[in-house]
Amino acid sequence: MGGAFLAAAVLARLGGRIGLPTIPLFILAGILLGPHTPGYTLLSDPHDLEMLSALGLVLLLFYLGLEFHMDDLRTGGRKMAVAGGTYLALNVGAGLAFGFALGWGTSEALVLAGVLGISSSAIVTKILVDLGRIGNPETRPILGIIVVEDIFLALYLAALQPILSGADSLSAALADGGKAFGFLLLLALAARFGTRVIGKLMNTRDDELLVISFLGVAVFVAGVSEMFGVADAIGAFMVGLMLGSTTSGERIRTLVHPLRDAFGAIFFFAFGLSIDPGHLPSVLWPVLAAVVLTLAMNIAAGLAAARLYSFGPRATANIATTLVARGEFALILATMAAAAGLDDRLSPFIAGYVLLLAVLAPLAAGRSGWLARVLPGGRGKQDDSQDREQIPVSV
């Protein structure tokens, strides 16, 4: 375990010097030191980190729930919902068509729809911070699209779980789906109406007690969620949604941060351990085709959002390139697919796809001016100063 942390840290430090995000580097560390790569093997059995990896996934989604507020969607109004819906329709729809075109199976196509359709909140946020674009006008629709994606993700995973669990009949699938949605609805009602009571129960001045309390609740509800057919990560997300609106929400966000980073790194590292690099060449062409398709759909979604908000070509390019990254959500779906015994090509495909886009996204976002020049109106008058390209110093 110590070796896993150190390997991830060393590779992330090296990558940080050239402006690469940490997620693909953690996965790469797992691949290099896993049982499928020649040379030194740190862990011969990826299952040795299974519980720690599950905890990392739970904490990642718990933190996302803490950051999410229903008010974010309401204040954004119709434009935010339309921009997010358009983005999902283009990308998830293209992902589903791509999945069926590969011919790997219906369940696999449904997984690929989510993999190709949903951006990485972690990488997108990091790109915005690193490029100094938090105050840019196009950042609001970018974050709005992320919020809509988060809502879609919770519903999509809840709907996908009964399908992947292999229900024997339509009635069994409907029963499993009803049970999952019922439990999800219960959690949603608790998040909507039980915040005051939950806040009083969690309230304490002692940081140690607060950490033990929120960690216990998040992991416990994640475990119970699995029993009801809801992904454990979504149970943790709903707990984060509840606690984020309490009076202790800000302290919890601060206290969970190092836990999220540490165990999140183990989650990505453990995923890398399960990847056999020898299988990557067999999915090379599907990966490259998926990357090209994702880039095309993001440009189309950027143009649609820009028209909705009356943005120029530079802001359009910023939206298109910033949202390209795929990361933690794709890996959640990969984990579910592996547990369900789906096609063996899914894991190496998702690993290659995530690695390639996680590296390309920050580089493309930093040089979005190149794309802006070829978009409609890009060769004419420059956008306002807030839309000027900003490349991080590290790059």
Coordinates of C-alpha atoms in Angstrom, one line a residue:
M1 CA 0.0 0.0 0.0
G2 CA 2.9 2.3 0.8
G3 CA 4.5 1.5 -2.5
A4 CA 1.2 2.3 -4.3
F5 CA 1.0 5.8 -2.6
L6 CA 4.7 6.5 -3.3
A7 CA 4.5 5.3 -7.0
A8 CA 1.4 7.4 -7.6
A9 CA 3.0 10.5 -5.9
V10 CA 6.3 10.2 -7.8
L11 CA 4.7 9.9 -11.2
A12 CA 2.2 12.7 -10.4
R13 CA 5.0 15.0 -9.4
L14 CA 6.8 14.4 -12.7
G15 CA 3.6 14.9 -14.7
G16 CA 2.8 18.0 -12.8
R17 CA 6.0 19.6 -14.1
I18 CA 4.6 19.6 -17.6
G19 CA 1.0 20.4 -16.6
L20 CA -0.6 16.9 -16.8
P21 CA -3.6 16.0 -14.5
T22 CA -3.0 13.4 -11.8
I23 CA -5.8 10.9 -12.8
P24 CA -4.1 9.4 -15.9
L25 CA -0.8 9.3 -14.1
F26 CA -2.2 7.4 -11.1
I27 CA -3.7 4.9 -13.6
L28 CA -0.3 4.7 -15.4
A29 CA 1.5 4.0 -12.2
G30 CA -0.9 1.0 -11.6
I31 CA -0.3 -0.3 -15.1
L32 CA 3.5 -0.1 -14.8
L33 CA 3.7 -1.8 -11.4
G34 CA 0.9 -4.3 -12.0
P35 CA 1.1 -8.0 -12.7
H36 CA 0.5 -7.6 -16.5
T37 CA 3.6 -5.5 -17.1
P38 CA 7.2 -6.9 -17.4
G39 CA 9.6 -5.8 -14.7
Y40 CA 9.0 -5.2 -11.0
T41 CA 5.5 -6.1 -9.8
L42 CA 4.3 -4.2 -6.7
L43 CA 1.1 -6.2 -6.4
S44 CA 0.4 -9.5 -8.0
D45 CA -3.3 -9.5 -7.2
P46 CA -5.3 -6.3 -7.8
H47 CA -8.0 -7.5 -5.4
D48 CA -5.6 -6.9 -2.5
L49 CA -6.6 -3.2 -2.8
E50 CA -10.3 -3.9 -3.5
M51 CA -11.7 -2.5 -0.2
L52 CA -9.4 0.6 -0.3
S53 CA -10.3 1.1 -3.9
A54 CA -14.0 1.0 -3.1
L55 CA -13.5 3.5 -0.3
G56 CA -11.8 5.8 -2.7
L57 CA -14.7 5.6 -5.1
V58 CA -17.2 6.3 -2.3
L59 CA -15.2 9.3 -1.1
L60 CA -14.9 10.8 -4.6
L61 CA -18.7 10.7 -5.1
F62 CA -19.3 11.9 -1.5
Y63 CA -17.2 14.9 -2.1
L64 CA -19.0 15.6 -5.4
G65 CA -22.3 15.5 -3.5
L66 CA -20.9 18.1 -1.0
E67 CA -20.1 20.4 -3.9
F68 CA -23.4 20.0 -5.6
H69 CA -26.5 22.1 -4.8
M70 CA -29.9 22.0 -6.4
D71 CA -29.9 25.8 -6.2
D72 CA -27.1 25.8 -8.8
L73 CA -29.5 24.4 -11.4
R74 CA -32.4 26.6 -10.4
T75 CA -30.4 29.8 -10.5
G76 CA -29.0 28.9 -13.9
G77 CA -32.5 28.8 -15.3
R78 CA -33.6 27.4 -18.7
K79 CA -30.3 28.1 -20.5
M80 CA -28.3 25.9 -18.2
A81 CA -30.8 23.1 -18.5
V82 CA -30.9 23.4 -22.3
A83 CA -27.1 23.6 -22.6
G84 CA -26.6 20.5 -20.4
G85 CA -29.4 18.6 -22.1
T86 CA -27.9 19.3 -25.5
Y87 CA -24.5 18.2 -24.4
L88 CA -25.8 15.0 -23.0
A89 CA -28.0 14.3 -26.1
L90 CA -25.1 14.7 -28.5
N91 CA -22.5 12.9 -26.5
V92 CA -24.5 10.1 -24.8
G93 CA -26.4 9.5 -28.1
A94 CA -23.2 9.3 -30.1
G95 CA -21.7 7.0 -27.4
L96 CA -24.7 4.7 -27.6
A97 CA -24.5 4.6 -31.4
F98 CA -20.8 3.9 -31.2
G99 CA -21.4 1.1 -28.7
F100 CA -23.9 -0.6 -31.0
A101 CA -21.6 -0.1 -34.0
L102 CA -18.8 -2.0 -32.2
G103 CA -21.1 -5.0 -31.8
W104 CA -19.9 -6.0 -28.3
G105 CA -23.4 -6.3 -26.9
T106 CA -26.4 -4.2 -25.7
S107 CA -25.2 -3.9 -22.1
E108 CA -21.8 -2.9 -23.3
A109 CA -23.3 -0.3 -25.6
L110 CA -25.2 1.2 -22.6
V111 CA -22.0 1.3 -20.6
L112 CA -20.1 3.0 -23.5
A113 CA -22.9 5.6 -23.8
G114 CA -22.1 6.8 -20.3
V115 CA -18.3 6.5 -20.8
L116 CA -18.4 8.6 -23.9
G117 CA -21.1 10.9 -22.7
I118 CA -20.1 12.3 -19.3
S119 CA -17.2 14.7 -18.6
S120 CA -14.8 14.5 -15.7
S121 CA -15.8 17.0 -13.1
A122 CA -12.4 16.7 -11.3
I123 CA -10.4 17.4 -14.5
V124 CA -12.7 20.1 -15.9
T125 CA -12.5 22.0 -12.6
K126 CA -8.7 21.7 -12.5
I127 CA -8.4 22.9 -16.0
L128 CA -10.5 26.0 -15.2
V129 CA -8.4 26.8 -12.2
D130 CA -5.1 26.2 -13.9
L131 CA -5.9 28.3 -16.9
G132 CA -7.3 31.2 -14.7
R133 CA -10.7 31.0 -16.4
I134 CA -13.0 30.9 -13.4
G135 CA -14.1 34.5 -14.0
N136 CA -14.6 34.0 -17.7
P137 CA -18.2 34.3 -19.1
E138 CA -18.2 30.9 -20.6
T139 CA -17.3 29.2 -17.3
R140 CA -20.9 29.5 -16.0
P141 CA -22.4 27.3 -18.8
I142 CA -19.5 24.9 -18.4
L143 CA -20.2 24.4 -14.7
G144 CA -23.9 24.3 -15.5
I145 CA -23.4 21.5 -18.0
I146 CA -21.4 19.7 -15.3
V147 CA -24.3 20.1 -12.8
V148 CA -26.8 18.6 -15.3
E149 CA -24.4 15.8 -16.0
D150 CA -24.2 15.0 -12.3
I151 CA -28.0 14.7 -12.1
F152 CA -28.1 12.5 -15.2
L153 CA -25.3 10.3 -13.8
A154 CA -27.2 9.5 -10.6
L155 CA -30.3 8.5 -12.5
Y156 CA -28.3 6.7 -15.2
L157 CA -26.3 4.6 -12.8
A158 CA -29.5 3.7 -10.8
A159 CA -31.2 2.6 -14.1
L160 CA -28.1 0.7 -15.3
Q161 CA -27.5 -1.3 -12.1
P162 CA -30.5 -3.7 -12.6
I163 CA -29.5 -4.3 -16.3
L164 CA -25.9 -5.1 -15.4
S165 CA -27.0 -7.4 -12.5
G166 CA -28.5 -9.7 -15.1
A167 CA -32.2 -9.8 -14.1
D168 CA -33.8 -13.0 -15.3
S169 CA -36.9 -11.4 -16.8
L170 CA -38.5 -8.1 -17.6
S171 CA -40.6 -8.3 -14.4
A172 CA -37.5 -9.0 -12.4
A173 CA -35.7 -6.1 -14.0
L174 CA -38.6 -3.8 -13.3
A175 CA -38.7 -5.0 -9.7
D176 CA -35.0 -4.4 -9.3
G177 CA -35.3 -1.0 -10.9
G178 CA -38.3 -0.1 -8.8
K179 CA -36.5 -1.1 -5.6
A180 CA -33.4 0.9 -6.6
F181 CA -35.4 4.0 -7.6
G182 CA -37.5 3.7 -4.4
F183 CA -34.4 3.8 -2.3
L184 CA -32.9 6.6 -4.4
L185 CA -36.2 8.6 -3.9
L186 CA -36.0 8.0 -0.1
L187 CA -32.4 9.4 -0.1
A188 CA -33.5 12.4 -2.3
L189 CA -36.4 13.2 0.1
A190 CA -34.0 13.0 3.0
A191 CA -31.7 15.4 1.2
R192 CA -34.5 17.8 0.4
F193 CA -36.5 17.8 3.7
G194 CA -34.2 16.3 6.4
T195 CA -31.3 18.7 6.2
R196 CA -32.1 20.5 9.4
V197 CA -32.4 17.3 11.5
I198 CA -29.3 15.7 9.9
G199 CA -27.4 19.0 10.6
K200 CA -28.3 18.9 14.3
L201 CA -27.2 15.2 14.5
M202 CA -23.9 15.9 12.8
N203 CA -23.1 19.2 14.6
T204 CA -20.0 19.0 16.8
R205 CA -17.1 21.3 17.5
D206 CA -14.6 18.4 17.6
D207 CA -13.1 17.8 14.2
E208 CA -12.2 14.2 15.1
L209 CA -15.8 13.3 16.0
L210 CA -17.0 15.1 12.8
V211 CA -14.7 13.1 10.6
I212 CA -15.7 9.8 12.2
S213 CA -19.4 10.7 11.9
F214 CA -19.5 11.8 8.2
L215 CA -17.2 8.9 7.2
G216 CA -19.3 6.4 9.0
V217 CA -22.6 7.7 7.5
A218 CA -21.2 7.9 4.0
V219 CA -19.7 4.4 4.0
F220 CA -22.7 2.9 5.8
V221 CA -25.3 4.3 3.4
A222 CA -23.1 3.3 0.4
G223 CA -23.2 -0.3 1.7
V224 CA -27.0 -0.2 2.2
S225 CA -27.4 1.3 -1.3
E226 CA -25.7 -1.8 -2.8
M227 CA -28.2 -4.0 -1.0
F228 CA -31.1 -2.1 -2.7
G229 CA -29.4 -2.3 -6.1
V230 CA -28.1 1.3 -6.2
A231 CA -24.4 1.8 -6.9
D232 CA -22.6 2.4 -3.6
A233 CA -21.0 5.5 -5.1
I234 CA -24.5 7.0 -5.7
G235 CA -25.4 6.3 -2.1
A236 CA -22.3 8.2 -1.0
F237 CA -23.2 11.1 -3.5
M238 CA -26.6 11.4 -1.9
V239 CA -25.1 11.6 1.6
G240 CA -22.8 14.3 0.4
L241 CA -25.8 16.1 -1.0
M242 CA -27.5 16.0 2.4
L243 CA -24.4 17.0 4.5
G244 CA -23.3 19.7 2.1
S245 CA -26.3 21.9 2.9
T246 CA -25.9 21.6 6.7
T247 CA -24.2 24.1 9.0
S248 CA -21.2 21.7 9.1
G249 CA -21.0 21.4 5.3
E250 CA -18.0 23.7 4.9
R251 CA -16.0 22.0 7.6
I252 CA -16.8 18.6 6.2
R253 CA -15.6 19.7 2.7
T254 CA -12.3 20.8 4.2
L255 CA -11.8 17.7 6.4
V256 CA -12.7 15.2 3.7
H257 CA -10.4 16.7 1.1
P258 CA -7.2 14.8 2.1
L259 CA -9.1 11.6 2.5
R260 CA -10.7 12.0 -0.9
D261 CA -7.2 12.7 -2.5
A262 CA -5.5 9.8 -0.8
F263 CA -8.1 7.0 -1.3
G264 CA -9.1 8.4 -4.7
A265 CA -5.5 7.9 -5.8
I266 CA -5.7 4.3 -4.7
F267 CA -8.9 3.8 -6.7
F268 CA -7.2 5.0 -9.9
F269 CA -4.0 3.1 -9.1
A270 CA -6.0 -0.1 -8.5
F271 CA -7.8 0.3 -11.8
G272 CA -4.4 0.6 -13.5
L273 CA -3.4 -2.7 -11.8
S274 CA -6.3 -4.5 -13.5
I275 CA -5.3 -3.4 -17.0
D276 CA -3.2 -5.6 -19.2
P277 CA -1.2 -3.4 -21.6
G278 CA -1.1 -6.3 -24.0
H279 CA -4.8 -5.9 -24.6
L280 CA -4.5 -2.2 -25.4
P281 CA -3.4 -2.8 -29.1
S282 CA -6.5 -4.8 -29.7
V283 CA -8.7 -1.8 -28.9
L284 CA -6.4 0.9 -30.3
W285 CA -8.6 1.7 -33.3
P286 CA -11.9 1.8 -31.4
V287 CA -10.2 4.1 -28.8
L288 CA -8.9 6.5 -31.5
A289 CA -12.3 6.4 -33.2
A290 CA -14.0 7.2 -29.9
V291 CA -11.6 10.1 -29.2
V292 CA -12.3 11.6 -32.6
L293 CA -16.1 11.2 -32.1
T294 CA -15.9 12.8 -28.7
L295 CA -13.9 15.8 -30.0
A296 CA -16.5 16.3 -32.8
M297 CA -19.5 16.0 -30.4
N298 CA -17.8 18.5 -28.0
I299 CA -17.3 21.0 -30.8
A300 CA -20.9 20.6 -31.8
A301 CA -22.0 21.0 -28.1
G302 CA -19.8 24.1 -27.8
L303 CA -21.3 25.7 -30.8
A304 CA -24.8 25.0 -29.5
A305 CA -24.0 26.5 -26.0
A306 CA -22.3 29.5 -27.6
R307 CA -25.3 30.2 -29.8
L308 CA -27.6 29.9 -26.7
Y309 CA -25.4 32.4 -24.7
S310 CA -24.4 34.6 -27.7
F311 CA -20.7 33.8 -27.3
G312 CA -17.9 34.4 -29.8
P313 CA -15.5 31.8 -31.3
R314 CA -13.0 32.0 -28.5
A315 CA -15.5 31.2 -25.8
T316 CA -17.0 28.5 -28.0
A317 CA -13.5 26.8 -28.3
N318 CA -13.0 27.1 -24.5
I319 CA -16.3 25.3 -23.9
A320 CA -15.6 22.6 -26.4
T321 CA -12.0 21.8 -25.3
T322 CA -12.6 22.1 -21.5
L323 CA -15.4 19.6 -21.4
V324 CA -13.5 17.0 -23.4
A325 CA -11.9 15.3 -20.4
R326 CA -13.2 11.9 -19.3
G327 CA -12.2 10.4 -16.0
E328 CA -13.7 9.2 -12.7
F329 CA -17.2 8.5 -14.0
A330 CA -15.9 6.4 -16.9
L331 CA -13.9 4.3 -14.4
I332 CA -16.9 3.9 -12.2
L333 CA -18.8 2.4 -15.2
A334 CA -15.7 0.2 -16.0
T335 CA -15.7 -1.1 -12.4
M336 CA -19.5 -1.9 -12.7
A337 CA -19.0 -3.6 -16.1
A338 CA -16.1 -5.8 -14.8
A339 CA -18.2 -6.8 -11.8
A340 CA -21.1 -7.8 -14.1
G341 CA -18.8 -9.9 -16.3
L342 CA -19.3 -7.9 -19.5
D343 CA -17.0 -8.1 -22.5
D344 CA -13.3 -8.3 -21.5
R345 CA -12.4 -5.6 -24.1
L346 CA -14.4 -2.9 -22.1
S347 CA -11.8 -2.4 -19.4
P348 CA -8.7 -1.8 -21.7
F349 CA -10.9 0.3 -24.0
I350 CA -12.0 2.5 -21.2
A351 CA -8.5 2.7 -19.8
G352 CA -7.0 3.8 -23.1
Y353 CA -9.8 6.2 -23.8
V354 CA -9.6 7.9 -20.4
L355 CA -5.8 8.1 -20.5
L356 CA -5.7 9.6 -23.9
L357 CA -8.5 12.2 -23.2
A358 CA -7.3 13.1 -19.7
V359 CA -3.9 14.0 -21.2
L360 CA -5.3 15.7 -24.4
A361 CA -8.0 17.8 -22.6
P362 CA -5.7 20.2 -20.6
L363 CA -3.4 20.5 -23.6
A364 CA -6.3 21.3 -26.0
A365 CA -7.9 23.7 -23.5
G366 CA -4.7 25.6 -23.1
R367 CA -4.4 26.0 -26.9
S368 CA -8.1 26.6 -27.6
G369 CA -7.2 29.6 -29.7
W370 CA -6.1 27.2 -32.5
L371 CA -9.7 25.8 -32.6
A372 CA -11.2 29.3 -32.4
R373 CA -9.5 30.4 -35.6
V374 CA -11.3 27.7 -37.6
L375 CA -14.7 28.2 -36.1
P376 CA -17.3 30.5 -37.8
G377 CA -16.1 34.1 -37.2
G378 CA -12.8 33.0 -35.9
R379 CA -10.7 34.7 -38.5
G380 CA -12.4 38.0 -37.9
K381 CA -12.6 40.3 -34.9
Q382 CA -11.0 39.0 -31.7
D383 CA -13.3 38.2 -28.7
D384 CA -13.2 40.5 -25.7
S385 CA -10.3 40.4 -23.3
Q386 CA -12.0 37.9 -20.9
D387 CA -12.0 35.3 -23.6
R388 CA -8.3 35.5 -24.4
E389 CA -6.3 32.3 -24.4
Q390 CA -4.5 31.6 -21.2
I391 CA -1.8 28.9 -21.0
P392 CA -0.7 27.7 -17.5
V393 CA 2.8 28.6 -16.5
S394 CA 3.6 24.9 -15.9
V395 CA 2.9 24.1 -19.5

